[in-house]
Amino acid sequence: AEGEALHDEL
Amino acid sequence: MNIFRLAGDVSHLVAIIILLLKIWRSKSCAGISGKSQVLFALVFSTRYLDLFTVFVSVYNVVMKVVFLALSYATVYLIYMRFRNSYDSENDTFRVEFLLVPVIGLSFLENYAFTPLEILWTFSIFLEAVAIMPQLFMITKTGEAESITTHYLFFLGLYRALYIANWVWRYHMEGFFDQIAVVSGVVQTIFYCDFFYLYVTRVLRGKGKMSLP
């Protein structure tokens, strides 16, 4: 979503 | 994905499975802090809400679902199935002392002031301190069964490997997640004292870990 970071770690 | 990250995730999974199998096989959760396990279930529940919003990879989705399922299964075994063996008298850590500051901090320090980001930040901060009821319980009773210490060892190893992963990613990808790194380092520090006791007492003594 806009303004949100992509968290690719668990 | 790098080797440290993969090894970290595997350590995390091993830790959770060790605990679940220990409770299942012995039909007892004596010496296990139910509060810590509820906090970990809360950590996964608030962090993995992005399962519904973004797709990272098949690996990512599968691991998230597995962690969620195993953490709820652990809580179920402790509070429902084997609740007779639950040592509530020694599981007396005041969880609100963790939750209140963690909730406050996640509103103050986050990447975006949106519900999902605040919940993600909350989960990162909460994970850093979620083991404290368990460590408190061991300190209170003065001992831990060796399987419990193996669980804590793999949980600590997972944190240490994630730090190596972040060093790797910083150099290779220029990736730096300040919130995750700072709280991850804090979390790992909590395990240092335990690591020392684990090596000196459990591995050399091959038995229960008892505190002096």
mmCIF file of C-alpha atoms in Angstrom:
data_model
loop_
_atom_site.group_PDB
_atom_site.id
_atom_site.type_symbol
_atom_site.label_atom_id
_atom_site.label_comp_id
_atom_site.label_asym_id
_atom_site.label_seq_id
_atom_site.Cartn_x
_atom_site.Cartn_y
_atom_site.Cartn_z
ATOM 1 C CA ALA A 1 0.000 0.000 0.000
ATOM 2 C CA GLU A 2 1.104 3.580 -0.519
ATOM 3 C CA GLY A 3 3.295 5.047 2.199
ATOM 4 C CA GLU A 4 4.040 1.627 3.606
ATOM 5 C CA ALA A 5 7.361 -0.169 3.553
ATOM 6 C CA LEU A 6 7.745 -3.611 2.033
ATOM 7 C CA HIS A 7 8.778 -5.983 4.800
ATOM 8 C CA ASP A 8 10.284 -8.998 3.085
ATOM 9 C CA GLU A 9 11.755 -10.542 6.240
ATOM 10 C CA LEU A 10 9.958 -12.771 8.694
ATOM 11 C CA MET B 1 17.687 -14.311 0.449
ATOM 12 C CA ASN B 2 21.115 -15.127 1.771
ATOM 13 C CA ILE B 3 22.520 -18.001 3.809
ATOM 14 C CA PHE B 4 22.317 -16.120 7.132
ATOM 15 C CA ARG B 5 18.688 -15.194 6.616
ATOM 16 C CA LEU B 6 17.778 -18.755 5.582
ATOM 17 C CA ALA B 7 19.709 -20.270 8.500
ATOM 18 C CA GLY B 8 18.048 -17.738 10.825
ATOM 19 C CA ASP B 9 14.570 -18.662 9.648
ATOM 20 C CA VAL B 10 15.389 -22.371 9.971
ATOM 21 C CA SER B 11 16.698 -21.810 13.528
ATOM 22 C CA HIS B 12 13.503 -19.965 14.369
ATOM 23 C CA LEU B 13 11.434 -22.831 12.994
ATOM 24 C CA VAL B 14 13.557 -25.423 14.823
ATOM 25 C CA ALA B 15 13.109 -23.527 18.110
ATOM 26 C CA ILE B 16 9.331 -23.438 17.761
ATOM 27 C CA ILE B 17 9.154 -27.126 16.768
ATOM 28 C CA ILE B 18 11.434 -28.171 19.674
ATOM 29 C CA LEU B 19 9.071 -26.469 22.135
ATOM 30 C CA LEU B 20 5.929 -27.845 20.541
ATOM 31 C CA LEU B 21 7.308 -31.414 20.430
ATOM 32 C CA LYS B 22 8.557 -31.192 24.001
ATOM 33 C CA ILE B 23 5.093 -30.229 25.251
ATOM 34 C CA TRP B 24 3.362 -32.775 23.011
ATOM 35 C CA ARG B 25 5.601 -35.734 23.895
ATOM 36 C CA SER B 26 5.812 -35.071 27.639
ATOM 37 C CA LYS B 27 2.132 -34.019 27.736
ATOM 38 C CA SER B 28 3.314 -31.233 29.995
ATOM 39 C CA CYS B 29 4.183 -27.568 29.701
ATOM 40 C CA ALA B 30 5.901 -27.354 33.092
ATOM 41 C CA GLY B 31 8.620 -24.707 33.070
ATOM 42 C CA ILE B 32 7.218 -23.002 29.974
ATOM 43 C CA SER B 33 5.929 -19.450 30.193
ATOM 44 C CA GLY B 34 2.476 -19.366 28.601
ATOM 45 C CA LYS B 35 2.718 -15.577 28.668
ATOM 46 C CA SER B 36 5.783 -15.557 26.400
ATOM 47 C CA GLN B 37 4.017 -17.904 23.988
ATOM 48 C CA VAL B 38 0.903 -15.702 23.880
ATOM 49 C CA LEU B 39 3.153 -12.706 23.188
ATOM 50 C CA PHE B 40 4.840 -14.560 20.309
ATOM 51 C CA ALA B 41 1.428 -15.480 18.863
ATOM 52 C CA LEU B 42 0.540 -11.786 19.107
ATOM 53 C CA VAL B 43 3.851 -10.875 17.412
ATOM 54 C CA PHE B 44 3.110 -13.118 14.425
ATOM 55 C CA SER B 45 -0.542 -12.069 14.264
ATOM 56 C CA THR B 46 0.241 -8.352 14.092
ATOM 57 C CA ARG B 47 3.260 -8.680 11.788
ATOM 58 C CA TYR B 48 1.834 -11.039 9.198
ATOM 59 C CA LEU B 49 -1.329 -9.058 8.453
ATOM 60 C CA ASP B 50 0.451 -8.179 5.196
ATOM 61 C CA LEU B 51 -0.392 -11.724 4.072
ATOM 62 C CA PHE B 52 -3.642 -10.090 2.986
ATOM 63 C CA THR B 53 -2.117 -7.041 1.277
ATOM 64 C CA VAL B 54 1.190 -7.886 -0.414
ATOM 65 C CA PHE B 55 2.749 -10.938 -2.003
ATOM 66 C CA VAL B 56 6.489 -11.263 -1.402
ATOM 67 C CA SER B 57 7.223 -14.886 -2.360
ATOM 68 C CA VAL B 58 5.866 -18.402 -1.913
ATOM 69 C CA TYR B 59 8.570 -18.998 0.723
ATOM 70 C CA ASN B 60 7.448 -15.874 2.584
ATOM 71 C CA VAL B 61 3.776 -16.866 2.584
ATOM 72 C CA VAL B 62 4.418 -20.481 3.593
ATOM 73 C CA MET B 63 6.750 -19.545 6.462
ATOM 74 C CA LYS B 64 4.333 -16.921 7.782
ATOM 75 C CA VAL B 65 1.427 -19.361 7.768
ATOM 76 C CA VAL B 66 3.568 -22.045 9.445
ATOM 77 C CA PHE B 67 4.790 -19.669 12.170
ATOM 78 C CA LEU B 68 1.237 -18.493 12.838
ATOM 79 C CA ALA B 69 -0.148 -22.027 12.987
ATOM 80 C CA LEU B 70 2.648 -23.363 15.216
ATOM 81 C CA SER B 71 2.461 -20.429 17.630
ATOM 82 C CA TYR B 72 -1.293 -20.848 18.054
ATOM 83 C CA ALA B 73 -0.868 -24.611 18.447
ATOM 84 C CA THR B 74 1.669 -23.970 21.246
ATOM 85 C CA VAL B 75 -0.706 -21.586 23.039
ATOM 86 C CA TYR B 76 -3.519 -24.128 22.639
ATOM 87 C CA LEU B 77 -1.435 -26.913 24.184
ATOM 88 C CA ILE B 78 -0.414 -24.756 27.146
ATOM 89 C CA TYR B 79 -3.760 -23.174 28.006
ATOM 90 C CA MET B 80 -6.202 -25.858 26.855
ATOM 91 C CA ARG B 81 -4.923 -29.365 26.293
ATOM 92 C CA PHE B 82 -2.220 -29.562 28.984
ATOM 93 C CA ARG B 83 -3.368 -26.695 31.183
ATOM 94 C CA ASN B 84 -3.155 -28.914 34.289
ATOM 95 C CA SER B 85 0.626 -28.881 33.991
ATOM 96 C CA TYR B 86 0.834 -25.138 33.367
ATOM 97 C CA ASP B 87 2.936 -23.539 36.075
ATOM 98 C CA SER B 88 0.917 -20.335 36.444
ATOM 99 C CA GLU B 89 2.279 -19.676 39.925
ATOM 100 C CA ASN B 90 5.740 -19.076 38.517
ATOM 101 C CA ASP B 91 4.576 -17.371 35.306
ATOM 102 C CA THR B 92 3.965 -14.068 37.023
ATOM 103 C CA PHE B 93 5.734 -11.557 34.800
ATOM 104 C CA ARG B 94 3.576 -8.450 34.456
ATOM 105 C CA VAL B 95 2.980 -8.387 30.701
ATOM 106 C CA GLU B 96 1.372 -4.933 30.823
ATOM 107 C CA PHE B 97 4.796 -3.504 31.708
ATOM 108 C CA LEU B 98 5.947 -4.689 28.271
ATOM 109 C CA LEU B 99 2.792 -3.953 26.292
ATOM 110 C CA VAL B 100 2.267 -0.341 27.377
ATOM 111 C CA PRO B 101 5.733 0.951 26.409
ATOM 112 C CA VAL B 102 5.766 -1.172 23.245
ATOM 113 C CA ILE B 103 2.390 0.194 22.116
ATOM 114 C CA GLY B 104 3.528 3.743 22.921
ATOM 115 C CA LEU B 105 6.842 3.349 21.068
ATOM 116 C CA SER B 106 5.200 1.863 17.983
ATOM 117 C CA PHE B 107 3.026 4.964 17.646
ATOM 118 C CA LEU B 108 6.027 7.270 18.089
ATOM 119 C CA GLU B 109 8.615 5.517 15.937
ATOM 120 C CA ASN B 110 7.357 3.941 12.700
ATOM 121 C CA TYR B 111 7.888 4.157 8.950
ATOM 122 C CA ALA B 112 4.350 5.353 8.219
ATOM 123 C CA PHE B 113 1.451 6.331 10.448
ATOM 124 C CA THR B 114 -0.890 3.696 9.042
ATOM 125 C CA PRO B 115 -2.589 0.840 10.933
ATOM 126 C CA LEU B 116 -0.539 -1.896 9.232
ATOM 127 C CA GLU B 117 2.786 -0.104 9.714
ATOM 128 C CA ILE B 118 2.069 0.677 13.356
ATOM 129 C CA LEU B 119 1.093 -2.958 13.965
ATOM 130 C CA TRP B 120 4.237 -4.127 12.131
ATOM 131 C CA THR B 121 6.389 -1.851 14.312
ATOM 132 C CA PHE B 122 4.515 -3.037 17.405
ATOM 133 C CA SER B 123 5.326 -6.641 16.461
ATOM 134 C CA ILE B 124 9.022 -5.851 15.977
ATOM 135 C CA PHE B 125 9.311 -4.120 19.368
ATOM 136 C CA LEU B 126 7.200 -6.767 21.107
ATOM 137 C CA GLU B 127 9.296 -9.603 19.701
ATOM 138 C CA ALA B 128 12.380 -7.995 21.226
ATOM 139 C CA VAL B 129 10.941 -8.376 24.731
ATOM 140 C CA ALA B 130 8.483 -11.286 24.375
ATOM 141 C CA ILE B 131 10.936 -13.805 25.846
ATOM 142 C CA MET B 132 11.227 -11.874 29.114
ATOM 143 C CA PRO B 133 8.381 -13.722 30.930
ATOM 144 C CA GLN B 134 10.186 -16.999 30.074
ATOM 145 C CA LEU B 135 13.574 -15.751 31.278
ATOM 146 C CA PHE B 136 11.881 -14.311 34.378
ATOM 147 C CA MET B 137 10.303 -17.698 35.082
ATOM 148 C CA ILE B 138 13.671 -19.464 34.840
ATOM 149 C CA THR B 139 15.218 -16.912 37.164
ATOM 150 C CA LYS B 140 12.331 -17.337 39.612
ATOM 151 C CA THR B 141 12.381 -21.125 39.734
ATOM 152 C CA GLY B 142 16.179 -21.212 39.427
ATOM 153 C CA GLU B 143 16.215 -23.953 36.812
ATOM 154 C CA ALA B 144 15.236 -24.951 33.300
ATOM 155 C CA GLU B 145 14.942 -28.357 31.687
ATOM 156 C CA SER B 146 17.544 -28.967 29.020
ATOM 157 C CA ILE B 147 14.950 -29.066 26.219
ATOM 158 C CA THR B 148 13.715 -25.643 27.288
ATOM 159 C CA THR B 149 17.276 -24.358 27.104
ATOM 160 C CA HIS B 150 17.705 -25.874 23.604
ATOM 161 C CA TYR B 151 14.564 -23.968 22.600
ATOM 162 C CA LEU B 152 16.021 -20.725 23.944
ATOM 163 C CA PHE B 153 19.355 -21.445 22.263
ATOM 164 C CA PHE B 154 17.777 -21.781 18.801
ATOM 165 C CA LEU B 155 15.644 -18.708 19.398
ATOM 166 C CA GLY B 156 18.773 -16.726 20.297
ATOM 167 C CA LEU B 157 20.683 -18.233 17.368
ATOM 168 C CA TYR B 158 17.914 -17.045 15.035
ATOM 169 C CA ARG B 159 18.371 -13.488 16.306
ATOM 170 C CA ALA B 160 22.159 -13.627 15.962
ATOM 171 C CA LEU B 161 21.886 -14.983 12.386
ATOM 172 C CA TYR B 162 19.487 -12.182 11.484
ATOM 173 C CA ILE B 163 22.112 -9.657 12.532
ATOM 174 C CA ALA B 164 24.594 -11.375 10.202
ATOM 175 C CA ASN B 165 21.872 -11.210 7.522
ATOM 176 C CA TRP B 166 21.507 -7.461 8.035
ATOM 177 C CA VAL B 167 25.263 -6.897 7.809
ATOM 178 C CA TRP B 168 25.259 -8.921 4.580
ATOM 179 C CA ARG B 169 22.282 -7.060 3.127
ATOM 180 C CA TYR B 170 23.735 -3.672 4.069
ATOM 181 C CA HIS B 171 26.912 -4.431 2.142
ATOM 182 C CA MET B 172 25.337 -6.316 -0.767
ATOM 183 C CA GLU B 173 22.033 -4.501 -1.301
ATOM 184 C CA GLY B 174 22.388 -1.254 0.621
ATOM 185 C CA PHE B 175 19.421 -2.484 2.662
ATOM 186 C CA PHE B 176 19.036 -1.049 6.156
ATOM 187 C CA ASP B 177 15.852 -1.419 8.206
ATOM 188 C CA GLN B 178 16.583 0.749 11.219
ATOM 189 C CA ILE B 179 13.618 -0.317 13.358
ATOM 190 C CA ALA B 180 14.249 -4.026 12.774
ATOM 191 C CA VAL B 181 18.012 -3.742 13.237
ATOM 192 C CA VAL B 182 17.951 -1.683 16.448
ATOM 193 C CA SER B 183 15.323 -3.821 18.164
ATOM 194 C CA GLY B 184 16.926 -6.988 16.775
ATOM 195 C CA VAL B 185 20.247 -6.053 18.369
ATOM 196 C CA VAL B 186 18.499 -5.248 21.671
ATOM 197 C CA GLN B 187 16.698 -8.594 21.493
ATOM 198 C CA THR B 188 19.932 -10.480 20.858
ATOM 199 C CA ILE B 189 21.573 -8.828 23.872
ATOM 200 C CA PHE B 190 18.879 -10.359 26.113
ATOM 201 C CA TYR B 191 20.102 -13.801 25.058
ATOM 202 C CA CYS B 192 23.803 -13.202 25.737
ATOM 203 C CA ASP B 193 23.600 -14.001 29.442
ATOM 204 C CA PHE B 194 21.559 -17.082 28.628
ATOM 205 C CA PHE B 195 24.047 -18.173 25.919
ATOM 206 C CA TYR B 196 26.834 -18.015 28.465
ATOM 207 C CA LEU B 197 24.898 -20.162 30.954
ATOM 208 C CA TYR B 198 23.870 -22.549 28.166
ATOM 209 C CA VAL B 199 27.449 -23.216 27.074
ATOM 210 C CA THR B 200 28.944 -23.389 30.561
ATOM 211 C CA ARG B 201 26.180 -25.398 32.256
ATOM 212 C CA VAL B 202 23.935 -27.230 29.797
ATOM 213 C CA LEU B 203 26.465 -28.324 27.175
ATOM 214 C CA ARG B 204 29.225 -29.153 29.664
ATOM 215 C CA GLY B 205 26.944 -30.472 32.381
ATOM 216 C CA LYS B 206 24.526 -32.198 30.009
ATOM 217 C CA GLY B 207 21.519 -31.743 32.244
ATOM 218 C CA LYS B 208 19.221 -29.211 33.722
ATOM 219 C CA MET B 209 20.373 -25.657 33.817
ATOM 220 C CA SER B 210 20.321 -24.441 37.378
ATOM 221 C CA LEU B 211 21.231 -20.960 38.427
ATOM 222 C CA PRO B 212 23.667 -20.301 41.237
#
